[in-house]
Amino acid sequence: FSKREIIEQLQIPANKIEVIYNAVKPSLLQTRDNSKRYILSVASLVPRKNLKRLLEAYCNIDNPNFELYLVGGTHSIYAKTEINTYIGHEGIRFLGYVSDDELKILYRNAIAYINPSIYEGFGIPNLEALMQECPLVVSDIPAFREVCGDAALYFDPRDVADIQAKMTEIMNNESLRIVLIKKGTKQSRLFNWEQSAQHIRNMIKNL
């Protein structure tokens, strides 16, 4: 996806661009704790992260049987317009910044991870969630399709009703979550630093 963007926007010849994927550091699975039911999202408050529609979708659910946990900074210039209306809303927890270890635990214990971004070049948090066997519910955008494959439940990021429907579906469908976890484990193996490093090494050798 990013290669196509570079070709179209900068008119760089395709044969001048090599695609080397991001990855995440391998880590041990955290202990699972099923005492809390929540969907997790990790994002800043920049508009393309689409946090406002996610919050609206959650608030439209009648008597949700789960909470929405949000990790990320809240000091952005976008804060007043994006989230002030939802601060203090029952069921929505703004966690701010957390440590890497805390984030792994949050991924591991979430019923699902949701990423409503309108535009991304890759999407590292999606891989982080997969590494902790957390089912993905993500925007139907090219970069996410490329990275997540069939290991995610997709929604239209500009359609609040669709975001709401997919949140409800993933929370109430255990069989779907199990399927996504199995597919996610397989998908996550496609992205690792050793493969990326070897790709760079081969490029240098061939210069």
mmCIF file with all atom_site columns, C-alpha atoms in Angstrom:
data_model
loop_
_atom_site.group_PDB
_atom_site.id
_atom_site.type_symbol
_atom_site.label_atom_id
_atom_site.label_alt_id
_atom_site.label_comp_id
_atom_site.label_asym_id
_atom_site.label_entity_id
_atom_site.label_seq_id
_atom_site.pdbx_PDB_ins_code
_atom_site.Cartn_x
_atom_site.Cartn_y
_atom_site.Cartn_z
_atom_site.occupancy
_atom_site.B_iso_or_equiv
_atom_site.pdbx_formal_charge
_atom_site.auth_seq_id
_atom_site.auth_comp_id
_atom_site.auth_asym_id
_atom_site.auth_atom_id
_atom_site.pdbx_PDB_model_num
ATOM 1   C CA . PHE A 1 1   ? 0.000   0.000   0.000   1.00 0.00 ? 1   PHE A CA 1
ATOM 2   C CA . SER A 1 2   ? 2.702   2.485   0.955   1.00 0.00 ? 2   SER A CA 1
ATOM 3   C CA . LYS A 1 3   ? 4.661   1.595   -2.173  1.00 0.00 ? 3   LYS A CA 1
ATOM 4   C CA . ARG A 1 4   ? 1.626   2.421   -4.316  1.00 0.00 ? 4   ARG A CA 1
ATOM 5   C CA . GLU A 1 5   ? 1.205   5.716   -2.464  1.00 0.00 ? 5   GLU A CA 1
ATOM 6   C CA . ILE A 1 6   ? 4.834   6.662   -3.106  1.00 0.00 ? 6   ILE A CA 1
ATOM 7   C CA . ILE A 1 7   ? 4.575   5.759   -6.797  1.00 0.00 ? 7   ILE A CA 1
ATOM 8   C CA . GLU A 1 8   ? 1.351   7.737   -7.263  1.00 0.00 ? 8   GLU A CA 1
ATOM 9   C CA . GLN A 1 9   ? 2.221   10.794  -5.178  1.00 0.00 ? 9   GLN A CA 1
ATOM 10  C CA . LEU A 1 10  ? 5.953   11.166  -5.857  1.00 0.00 ? 10  LEU A CA 1
ATOM 11  C CA . GLN A 1 11  ? 6.219   9.495   -9.276  1.00 0.00 ? 11  GLN A CA 1
ATOM 12  C CA . ILE A 1 12  ? 9.019   7.226   -8.074  1.00 0.00 ? 12  ILE A CA 1
ATOM 13  C CA . PRO A 1 13  ? 9.535   4.253   -10.437 1.00 0.00 ? 13  PRO A CA 1
ATOM 14  C CA . ALA A 1 14  ? 8.281   0.980   -8.988  1.00 0.00 ? 14  ALA A CA 1
ATOM 15  C CA . ASN A 1 15  ? 11.623  -0.754  -9.558  1.00 0.00 ? 15  ASN A CA 1
ATOM 16  C CA . LYS A 1 16  ? 13.273  1.779   -7.230  1.00 0.00 ? 16  LYS A CA 1
ATOM 17  C CA . ILE A 1 17  ? 11.166  0.736   -4.233  1.00 0.00 ? 17  ILE A CA 1
ATOM 18  C CA . GLU A 1 18  ? 11.515  -2.370  -2.077  1.00 0.00 ? 18  GLU A CA 1
ATOM 19  C CA . VAL A 1 19  ? 8.892   -3.221  0.533   1.00 0.00 ? 19  VAL A CA 1
ATOM 20  C CA . ILE A 1 20  ? 10.240  -4.310  3.913   1.00 0.00 ? 20  ILE A CA 1
ATOM 21  C CA . TYR A 1 21  ? 7.558   -4.867  6.522   1.00 0.00 ? 21  TYR A CA 1
ATOM 22  C CA . ASN A 1 22  ? 7.519   -3.668  10.096  1.00 0.00 ? 22  ASN A CA 1
ATOM 23  C CA . ALA A 1 23  ? 7.382   -6.192  12.910  1.00 0.00 ? 23  ALA A CA 1
ATOM 24  C CA . VAL A 1 24  ? 7.064   -6.282  16.682  1.00 0.00 ? 24  VAL A CA 1
ATOM 25  C CA . LYS A 1 25  ? 9.381   -7.715  19.278  1.00 0.00 ? 25  LYS A CA 1
ATOM 26  C CA . PRO A 1 26  ? 8.426   -11.305 20.190  1.00 0.00 ? 26  PRO A CA 1
ATOM 27  C CA . SER A 1 27  ? 7.168   -11.640 23.734  1.00 0.00 ? 27  SER A CA 1
ATOM 28  C CA . LEU A 1 28  ? 5.817   -14.294 26.030  1.00 0.00 ? 28  LEU A CA 1
ATOM 29  C CA . LEU A 1 29  ? 2.068   -14.554 26.312  1.00 0.00 ? 29  LEU A CA 1
ATOM 30  C CA . GLN A 1 30  ? 0.800   -12.791 29.395  1.00 0.00 ? 30  GLN A CA 1
ATOM 31  C CA . THR A 1 31  ? -1.400  -14.601 31.908  1.00 0.00 ? 31  THR A CA 1
ATOM 32  C CA . ARG A 1 32  ? -5.026  -14.260 30.866  1.00 0.00 ? 32  ARG A CA 1
ATOM 33  C CA . ASP A 1 33  ? -7.524  -12.755 33.307  1.00 0.00 ? 33  ASP A CA 1
ATOM 34  C CA . ASN A 1 34  ? -11.171 -12.998 32.271  1.00 0.00 ? 34  ASN A CA 1
ATOM 35  C CA . SER A 1 35  ? -12.541 -11.025 35.202  1.00 0.00 ? 35  SER A CA 1
ATOM 36  C CA . LYS A 1 36  ? -13.137 -7.916  33.070  1.00 0.00 ? 36  LYS A CA 1
ATOM 37  C CA . ARG A 1 37  ? -14.906 -7.582  29.721  1.00 0.00 ? 37  ARG A CA 1
ATOM 38  C CA . TYR A 1 38  ? -13.585 -4.810  27.537  1.00 0.00 ? 38  TYR A CA 1
ATOM 39  C CA . ILE A 1 39  ? -12.590 -3.836  24.019  1.00 0.00 ? 39  ILE A CA 1
ATOM 40  C CA . LEU A 1 40  ? -9.216  -2.122  23.789  1.00 0.00 ? 40  LEU A CA 1
ATOM 41  C CA . SER A 1 41  ? -8.102  0.646   21.441  1.00 0.00 ? 41  SER A CA 1
ATOM 42  C CA . VAL A 1 42  ? -4.663  2.256   21.237  1.00 0.00 ? 42  VAL A CA 1
ATOM 43  C CA . ALA A 1 43  ? -4.510  5.594   19.440  1.00 0.00 ? 43  ALA A CA 1
ATOM 44  C CA . SER A 1 44  ? -3.610  9.252   19.636  1.00 0.00 ? 44  SER A CA 1
ATOM 45  C CA . LEU A 1 45  ? -6.205  11.978  19.189  1.00 0.00 ? 45  LEU A CA 1
ATOM 46  C CA . VAL A 1 46  ? -5.259  13.044  15.670  1.00 0.00 ? 46  VAL A CA 1
ATOM 47  C CA . PRO A 1 47  ? -8.385  13.065  13.464  1.00 0.00 ? 47  PRO A CA 1
ATOM 48  C CA . ARG A 1 48  ? -7.308  10.234  11.149  1.00 0.00 ? 48  ARG A CA 1
ATOM 49  C CA . LYS A 1 49  ? -7.339  7.884   14.144  1.00 0.00 ? 49  LYS A CA 1
ATOM 50  C CA . ASN A 1 50  ? -11.135 8.303   14.079  1.00 0.00 ? 50  ASN A CA 1
ATOM 51  C CA . LEU A 1 51  ? -11.582 8.135   17.841  1.00 0.00 ? 51  LEU A CA 1
ATOM 52  C CA . LYS A 1 52  ? -14.725 10.250  17.820  1.00 0.00 ? 52  LYS A CA 1
ATOM 53  C CA . ARG A 1 53  ? -16.680 7.773   15.681  1.00 0.00 ? 53  ARG A CA 1
ATOM 54  C CA . LEU A 1 54  ? -15.519 4.901   17.871  1.00 0.00 ? 54  LEU A CA 1
ATOM 55  C CA . LEU A 1 55  ? -16.754 6.673   20.999  1.00 0.00 ? 55  LEU A CA 1
ATOM 56  C CA . GLU A 1 56  ? -20.046 7.524   19.328  1.00 0.00 ? 56  GLU A CA 1
ATOM 57  C CA . ALA A 1 57  ? -20.513 3.919   18.233  1.00 0.00 ? 57  ALA A CA 1
ATOM 58  C CA . TYR A 1 58  ? -19.933 2.636   21.760  1.00 0.00 ? 58  TYR A CA 1
ATOM 59  C CA . CYS A 1 59  ? -22.371 5.140   23.248  1.00 0.00 ? 59  CYS A CA 1
ATOM 60  C CA . ASN A 1 60  ? -25.041 4.049   20.761  1.00 0.00 ? 60  ASN A CA 1
ATOM 61  C CA . ILE A 1 61  ? -25.023 0.487   22.094  1.00 0.00 ? 61  ILE A CA 1
ATOM 62  C CA . ASP A 1 62  ? -27.952 -0.158  24.426  1.00 0.00 ? 62  ASP A CA 1
ATOM 63  C CA . ASN A 1 63  ? -26.755 -1.542  27.766  1.00 0.00 ? 63  ASN A CA 1
ATOM 64  C CA . PRO A 1 64  ? -23.343 -2.760  26.566  1.00 0.00 ? 64  PRO A CA 1
ATOM 65  C CA . ASN A 1 65  ? -22.051 -5.759  28.491  1.00 0.00 ? 65  ASN A CA 1
ATOM 66  C CA . PHE A 1 66  ? -18.478 -4.565  28.112  1.00 0.00 ? 66  PHE A CA 1
ATOM 67  C CA . GLU A 1 67  ? -16.327 -1.472  28.615  1.00 0.00 ? 67  GLU A CA 1
ATOM 68  C CA . LEU A 1 68  ? -14.200 0.461   26.138  1.00 0.00 ? 68  LEU A CA 1
ATOM 69  C CA . TYR A 1 69  ? -10.575 0.990   27.200  1.00 0.00 ? 69  TYR A CA 1
ATOM 70  C CA . LEU A 1 70  ? -8.601  3.716   25.415  1.00 0.00 ? 70  LEU A CA 1
ATOM 71  C CA . VAL A 1 71  ? -4.814  3.920   25.623  1.00 0.00 ? 71  VAL A CA 1
ATOM 72  C CA . GLY A 1 72  ? -2.974  7.000   24.380  1.00 0.00 ? 72  GLY A CA 1
ATOM 73  C CA . GLY A 1 73  ? -2.208  10.619  25.165  1.00 0.00 ? 73  GLY A CA 1
ATOM 74  C CA . THR A 1 74  ? -5.042  13.016  26.000  1.00 0.00 ? 74  THR A CA 1
ATOM 75  C CA . HIS A 1 75  ? -3.123  16.307  25.843  1.00 0.00 ? 75  HIS A CA 1
ATOM 76  C CA . SER A 1 76  ? -3.467  16.841  22.085  1.00 0.00 ? 76  SER A CA 1
ATOM 77  C CA . ILE A 1 77  ? -4.841  20.065  20.597  1.00 0.00 ? 77  ILE A CA 1
ATOM 78  C CA . TYR A 1 78  ? -7.638  17.861  19.283  1.00 0.00 ? 78  TYR A CA 1
ATOM 79  C CA . ALA A 1 79  ? -8.752  16.807  22.755  1.00 0.00 ? 79  ALA A CA 1
ATOM 80  C CA . LYS A 1 80  ? -11.481 19.382  23.294  1.00 0.00 ? 80  LYS A CA 1
ATOM 81  C CA . THR A 1 81  ? -13.228 18.702  20.011  1.00 0.00 ? 81  THR A CA 1
ATOM 82  C CA . GLU A 1 82  ? -12.739 14.944  19.984  1.00 0.00 ? 82  GLU A CA 1
ATOM 83  C CA . ILE A 1 83  ? -13.307 13.514  23.444  1.00 0.00 ? 83  ILE A CA 1
ATOM 84  C CA . ASN A 1 84  ? -14.528 16.050  26.004  1.00 0.00 ? 84  ASN A CA 1
ATOM 85  C CA . THR A 1 85  ? -18.136 15.024  25.452  1.00 0.00 ? 85  THR A CA 1
ATOM 86  C CA . TYR A 1 86  ? -17.282 11.442  26.380  1.00 0.00 ? 86  TYR A CA 1
ATOM 87  C CA . ILE A 1 87  ? -15.067 11.978  29.416  1.00 0.00 ? 87  ILE A CA 1
ATOM 88  C CA . GLY A 1 88  ? -16.852 10.571  32.429  1.00 0.00 ? 88  GLY A CA 1
ATOM 89  C CA . HIS A 1 89  ? -19.203 8.433   30.340  1.00 0.00 ? 89  HIS A CA 1
ATOM 90  C CA . GLU A 1 90  ? -19.989 5.174   32.107  1.00 0.00 ? 90  GLU A CA 1
ATOM 91  C CA . GLY A 1 91  ? -18.160 2.315   30.446  1.00 0.00 ? 91  GLY A CA 1
ATOM 92  C CA . ILE A 1 92  ? -15.451 4.398   28.762  1.00 0.00 ? 92  ILE A CA 1
ATOM 93  C CA . ARG A 1 93  ? -12.045 4.395   30.426  1.00 0.00 ? 93  ARG A CA 1
ATOM 94  C CA . PHE A 1 94  ? -9.314  6.778   29.274  1.00 0.00 ? 94  PHE A CA 1
ATOM 95  C CA . LEU A 1 95  ? -6.098  5.158   30.474  1.00 0.00 ? 95  LEU A CA 1
ATOM 96  C CA . GLY A 1 96  ? -3.617  7.636   29.010  1.00 0.00 ? 96  GLY A CA 1
ATOM 97  C CA . TYR A 1 97  ? -0.087  6.391   28.467  1.00 0.00 ? 97  TYR A CA 1
ATOM 98  C CA . VAL A 1 98  ? 0.844   2.968   29.839  1.00 0.00 ? 98  VAL A CA 1
ATOM 99  C CA . SER A 1 99  ? 4.125   1.051   29.938  1.00 0.00 ? 99  SER A CA 1
ATOM 100 C CA . ASP A 1 100 ? 4.933   -1.629  27.364  1.00 0.00 ? 100 ASP A CA 1
ATOM 101 C CA . ASP A 1 101 ? 4.399   -4.354  29.960  1.00 0.00 ? 101 ASP A CA 1
ATOM 102 C CA . GLU A 1 102 ? 1.049   -2.896  30.991  1.00 0.00 ? 102 GLU A CA 1
ATOM 103 C CA . LEU A 1 103 ? -0.006  -2.676  27.360  1.00 0.00 ? 103 LEU A CA 1
ATOM 104 C CA . LYS A 1 104 ? 0.788   -6.351  26.764  1.00 0.00 ? 104 LYS A CA 1
ATOM 105 C CA . ILE A 1 105 ? -1.443  -7.263  29.692  1.00 0.00 ? 105 ILE A CA 1
ATOM 106 C CA . LEU A 1 106 ? -4.233  -5.071  28.323  1.00 0.00 ? 106 LEU A CA 1
ATOM 107 C CA . TYR A 1 107 ? -3.986  -6.748  24.905  1.00 0.00 ? 107 TYR A CA 1
ATOM 108 C CA . ARG A 1 108 ? -3.957  -10.208 26.444  1.00 0.00 ? 108 ARG A CA 1
ATOM 109 C CA . ASN A 1 109 ? -7.029  -9.661  28.609  1.00 0.00 ? 109 ASN A CA 1
ATOM 110 C CA . ALA A 1 110 ? -9.151  -7.740  26.120  1.00 0.00 ? 110 ALA A CA 1
ATOM 111 C CA . ILE A 1 111 ? -12.066 -9.523  24.493  1.00 0.00 ? 111 ILE A CA 1
ATOM 112 C CA . ALA A 1 112 ? -10.977 -7.790  21.291  1.00 0.00 ? 112 ALA A CA 1
ATOM 113 C CA . TYR A 1 113 ? -8.769  -5.006  19.954  1.00 0.00 ? 113 TYR A CA 1
ATOM 114 C CA . ILE A 1 114 ? -10.377 -2.330  17.778  1.00 0.00 ? 114 ILE A CA 1
ATOM 115 C CA . ASN A 1 115 ? -8.601  0.045   15.407  1.00 0.00 ? 115 ASN A CA 1
ATOM 116 C CA . PRO A 1 116 ? -10.895 2.556   13.649  1.00 0.00 ? 116 PRO A CA 1
ATOM 117 C CA . SER A 1 117 ? -8.233  4.537   11.755  1.00 0.00 ? 117 SER A CA 1
ATOM 118 C CA . ILE A 1 118 ? -9.246  6.133   8.484   1.00 0.00 ? 118 ILE A CA 1
ATOM 119 C CA . TYR A 1 119 ? -5.696  6.107   7.121   1.00 0.00 ? 119 TYR A CA 1
ATOM 120 C CA . GLU A 1 120 ? -2.531  4.202   8.062   1.00 0.00 ? 120 GLU A CA 1
ATOM 121 C CA . GLY A 1 121 ? 0.627   3.074   6.334   1.00 0.00 ? 121 GLY A CA 1
ATOM 122 C CA . PHE A 1 122 ? 0.927   -0.090  8.417   1.00 0.00 ? 122 PHE A CA 1
ATOM 123 C CA . GLY A 1 123 ? -0.557  -0.342  11.920  1.00 0.00 ? 123 GLY A CA 1
ATOM 124 C CA . ILE A 1 124 ? 1.866   -1.645  14.557  1.00 0.00 ? 124 ILE A CA 1
ATOM 125 C CA . PRO A 1 125 ? -0.778  -2.001  17.342  1.00 0.00 ? 125 PRO A CA 1
ATOM 126 C CA . ASN A 1 126 ? -2.648  -4.553  15.222  1.00 0.00 ? 126 ASN A CA 1
ATOM 127 C CA . LEU A 1 127 ? 0.409   -6.806  15.256  1.00 0.00 ? 127 LEU A CA 1
ATOM 128 C CA . GLU A 1 128 ? 0.962   -6.194  18.959  1.00 0.00 ? 128 GLU A CA 1
ATOM 129 C CA . ALA A 1 129 ? -2.589  -7.396  19.617  1.00 0.00 ? 129 ALA A CA 1
ATOM 130 C CA . LEU A 1 130 ? -2.106  -10.491 17.459  1.00 0.00 ? 130 LEU A CA 1
ATOM 131 C CA . MET A 1 131 ? 1.051   -11.369 19.413  1.00 0.00 ? 131 MET A CA 1
ATOM 132 C CA . GLN A 1 132 ? -1.064  -11.561 22.587  1.00 0.00 ? 132 GLN A CA 1
ATOM 133 C CA . GLU A 1 133 ? -3.801  -13.620 20.870  1.00 0.00 ? 133 GLU A CA 1
ATOM 134 C CA . CYS A 1 134 ? -6.287  -10.766 20.917  1.00 0.00 ? 134 CYS A CA 1
ATOM 135 C CA . PRO A 1 135 ? -8.972  -10.836 18.168  1.00 0.00 ? 135 PRO A CA 1
ATOM 136 C CA . LEU A 1 136 ? -8.888  -7.873  15.777  1.00 0.00 ? 136 LEU A CA 1
ATOM 137 C CA . VAL A 1 137 ? -11.761 -5.604  14.735  1.00 0.00 ? 137 VAL A CA 1
ATOM 138 C CA . VAL A 1 138 ? -10.337 -3.020  12.345  1.00 0.00 ? 138 VAL A CA 1
ATOM 139 C CA . SER A 1 139 ? -11.083 -0.500  9.637   1.00 0.00 ? 139 SER A CA 1
ATOM 140 C CA . ASP A 1 140 ? -11.506 -1.800  6.128   1.00 0.00 ? 140 ASP A CA 1
ATOM 141 C CA . ILE A 1 141 ? -8.604  0.192   4.670   1.00 0.00 ? 141 ILE A CA 1
ATOM 142 C CA . PRO A 1 142 ? -5.876  -1.047  2.294   1.00 0.00 ? 142 PRO A CA 1
ATOM 143 C CA . ALA A 1 143 ? -2.986  -1.119  4.771   1.00 0.00 ? 143 ALA A CA 1
ATOM 144 C CA . PHE A 1 144 ? -4.978  -3.152  7.298   1.00 0.00 ? 144 PHE A CA 1
ATOM 145 C CA . ARG A 1 145 ? -6.183  -5.597  4.639   1.00 0.00 ? 145 ARG A CA 1
ATOM 146 C CA . GLU A 1 146 ? -2.569  -6.101  3.568   1.00 0.00 ? 146 GLU A CA 1
ATOM 147 C CA . VAL A 1 147 ? -1.233  -6.688  7.067   1.00 0.00 ? 147 VAL A CA 1
ATOM 148 C CA . CYS A 1 148 ? -4.152  -8.420  8.795   1.00 0.00 ? 148 CYS A CA 1
ATOM 149 C CA . GLY A 1 149 ? -5.412  -10.581 5.932   1.00 0.00 ? 149 GLY A CA 1
ATOM 150 C CA . ASP A 1 150 ? -8.300  -12.809 7.023   1.00 0.00 ? 150 ASP A CA 1
ATOM 151 C CA . ALA A 1 151 ? -7.332  -12.513 10.694  1.00 0.00 ? 151 ALA A CA 1
ATOM 152 C CA . ALA A 1 152 ? -9.648  -9.576  11.427  1.00 0.00 ? 152 ALA A CA 1
ATOM 153 C CA . LEU A 1 153 ? -13.272 -8.518  11.419  1.00 0.00 ? 153 LEU A CA 1
ATOM 154 C CA . TYR A 1 154 ? -13.551 -5.426  9.210   1.00 0.00 ? 154 TYR A CA 1
ATOM 155 C CA . PHE A 1 155 ? -15.852 -2.401  9.298   1.00 0.00 ? 155 PHE A CA 1
ATOM 156 C CA . ASP A 1 156 ? -16.348 0.836   7.375   1.00 0.00 ? 156 ASP A CA 1
ATOM 157 C CA . PRO A 1 157 ? -14.479 3.427   9.496   1.00 0.00 ? 157 PRO A CA 1
ATOM 158 C CA . ARG A 1 158 ? -16.781 6.236   8.326   1.00 0.00 ? 158 ARG A CA 1
ATOM 159 C CA . ASP A 1 159 ? -19.965 4.383   9.270   1.00 0.00 ? 159 ASP A CA 1
ATOM 160 C CA . VAL A 1 160 ? -20.765 4.666   12.987  1.00 0.00 ? 160 VAL A CA 1
ATOM 161 C CA . ALA A 1 161 ? -23.529 2.071   12.691  1.00 0.00 ? 161 ALA A CA 1
ATOM 162 C CA . ASP A 1 162 ? -21.130 -0.458  11.156  1.00 0.00 ? 162 ASP A CA 1
ATOM 163 C CA . ILE A 1 163 ? -18.528 0.149   13.865  1.00 0.00 ? 163 ILE A CA 1
ATOM 164 C CA . GLN A 1 164 ? -21.249 -0.369  16.471  1.00 0.00 ? 164 GLN A CA 1
ATOM 165 C CA . ALA A 1 165 ? -22.480 -3.564  14.790  1.00 0.00 ? 165 ALA A CA 1
ATOM 166 C CA . LYS A 1 166 ? -19.010 -5.111  14.581  1.00 0.00 ? 166 LYS A CA 1
ATOM 167 C CA . MET A 1 167 ? -18.208 -4.235  18.206  1.00 0.00 ? 167 MET A CA 1
ATOM 168 C CA . THR A 1 168 ? -21.400 -5.939  19.296  1.00 0.00 ? 168 THR A CA 1
ATOM 169 C CA . GLU A 1 169 ? -20.732 -8.955  17.074  1.00 0.00 ? 169 GLU A CA 1
ATOM 170 C CA . ILE A 1 170 ? -17.211 -9.600  18.340  1.00 0.00 ? 170 ILE A CA 1
ATOM 171 C CA . MET A 1 171 ? -18.313 -9.298  21.976  1.00 0.00 ? 171 MET A CA 1
ATOM 172 C CA . ASN A 1 172 ? -21.231 -11.706 21.587  1.00 0.00 ? 172 ASN A CA 1
ATOM 173 C CA . ASN A 1 173 ? -19.669 -14.292 19.275  1.00 0.00 ? 173 ASN A CA 1
ATOM 174 C CA . GLU A 1 174 ? -17.127 -16.454 21.075  1.00 0.00 ? 174 GLU A CA 1
ATOM 175 C CA . SER A 1 175 ? -16.772 -18.825 18.113  1.00 0.00 ? 175 SER A CA 1
ATOM 176 C CA . LEU A 1 176 ? -15.753 -15.930 15.882  1.00 0.00 ? 176 LEU A CA 1
ATOM 177 C CA . ARG A 1 177 ? -13.182 -14.792 18.428  1.00 0.00 ? 177 ARG A CA 1
ATOM 178 C CA . ILE A 1 178 ? -11.636 -18.267 18.555  1.00 0.00 ? 178 ILE A CA 1
ATOM 179 C CA . VAL A 1 179 ? -11.398 -18.404 14.761  1.00 0.00 ? 179 VAL A CA 1
ATOM 180 C CA . LEU A 1 180 ? -9.780  -14.954 14.603  1.00 0.00 ? 180 LEU A CA 1
ATOM 181 C CA . ILE A 1 181 ? -7.243  -15.859 17.282  1.00 0.00 ? 181 ILE A CA 1
ATOM 182 C CA . LYS A 1 182 ? -6.174  -18.951 15.340  1.00 0.00 ? 182 LYS A CA 1
ATOM 183 C CA . LYS A 1 183 ? -5.884  -17.001 12.096  1.00 0.00 ? 183 LYS A CA 1
ATOM 184 C CA . GLY A 1 184 ? -4.116  -14.163 13.904  1.00 0.00 ? 184 GLY A CA 1
ATOM 185 C CA . THR A 1 185 ? -1.439  -16.474 15.297  1.00 0.00 ? 185 THR A CA 1
ATOM 186 C CA . LYS A 1 186 ? -0.681  -17.671 11.772  1.00 0.00 ? 186 LYS A CA 1
ATOM 187 C CA . GLN A 1 187 ? -0.784  -14.148 10.323  1.00 0.00 ? 187 GLN A CA 1
ATOM 188 C CA . SER A 1 188 ? 1.582   -12.716 12.937  1.00 0.00 ? 188 SER A CA 1
ATOM 189 C CA . ARG A 1 189 ? 4.314   -15.150 11.850  1.00 0.00 ? 189 ARG A CA 1
ATOM 190 C CA . LEU A 1 190 ? 4.565   -13.320 8.524   1.00 0.00 ? 190 LEU A CA 1
ATOM 191 C CA . PHE A 1 191 ? 6.098   -10.294 10.237  1.00 0.00 ? 191 PHE A CA 1
ATOM 192 C CA . ASN A 1 192 ? 9.362   -10.557 12.162  1.00 0.00 ? 192 ASN A CA 1
ATOM 193 C CA . TRP A 1 193 ? 12.561  -8.556  12.430  1.00 0.00 ? 193 TRP A CA 1
ATOM 194 C CA . GLU A 1 194 ? 14.792  -11.403 11.260  1.00 0.00 ? 194 GLU A CA 1
ATOM 195 C CA . GLN A 1 195 ? 12.992  -11.614 7.926   1.00 0.00 ? 195 GLN A CA 1
ATOM 196 C CA . SER A 1 196 ? 13.067  -7.835  7.538   1.00 0.00 ? 196 SER A CA 1
ATOM 197 C CA . ALA A 1 197 ? 16.789  -7.708  8.399   1.00 0.00 ? 197 ALA A CA 1
ATOM 198 C CA . GLN A 1 198 ? 17.551  -10.487 5.917   1.00 0.00 ? 198 GLN A CA 1
ATOM 199 C CA . HIS A 1 199 ? 15.659  -8.576  3.229   1.00 0.00 ? 199 HIS A CA 1
ATOM 200 C CA . ILE A 1 200 ? 17.804  -5.485  3.869   1.00 0.00 ? 200 ILE A CA 1
ATOM 201 C CA . ARG A 1 201 ? 20.971  -7.601  3.868   1.00 0.00 ? 201 ARG A CA 1
ATOM 202 C CA . ASN A 1 202 ? 20.080  -9.121  0.506   1.00 0.00 ? 202 ASN A CA 1
ATOM 203 C CA . MET A 1 203 ? 19.385  -5.680  -0.948  1.00 0.00 ? 203 MET A CA 1
ATOM 204 C CA . ILE A 1 204 ? 22.799  -4.395  0.171   1.00 0.00 ? 204 ILE A CA 1
ATOM 205 C CA . LYS A 1 205 ? 24.591  -7.442  -1.221  1.00 0.00 ? 205 LYS A CA 1
ATOM 206 C CA . ASN A 1 206 ? 22.933  -6.869  -4.596  1.00 0.00 ? 206 ASN A CA 1
ATOM 207 C CA . LEU A 1 207 ? 23.841  -3.188  -4.901  1.00 0.00 ? 207 LEU A CA 1
#
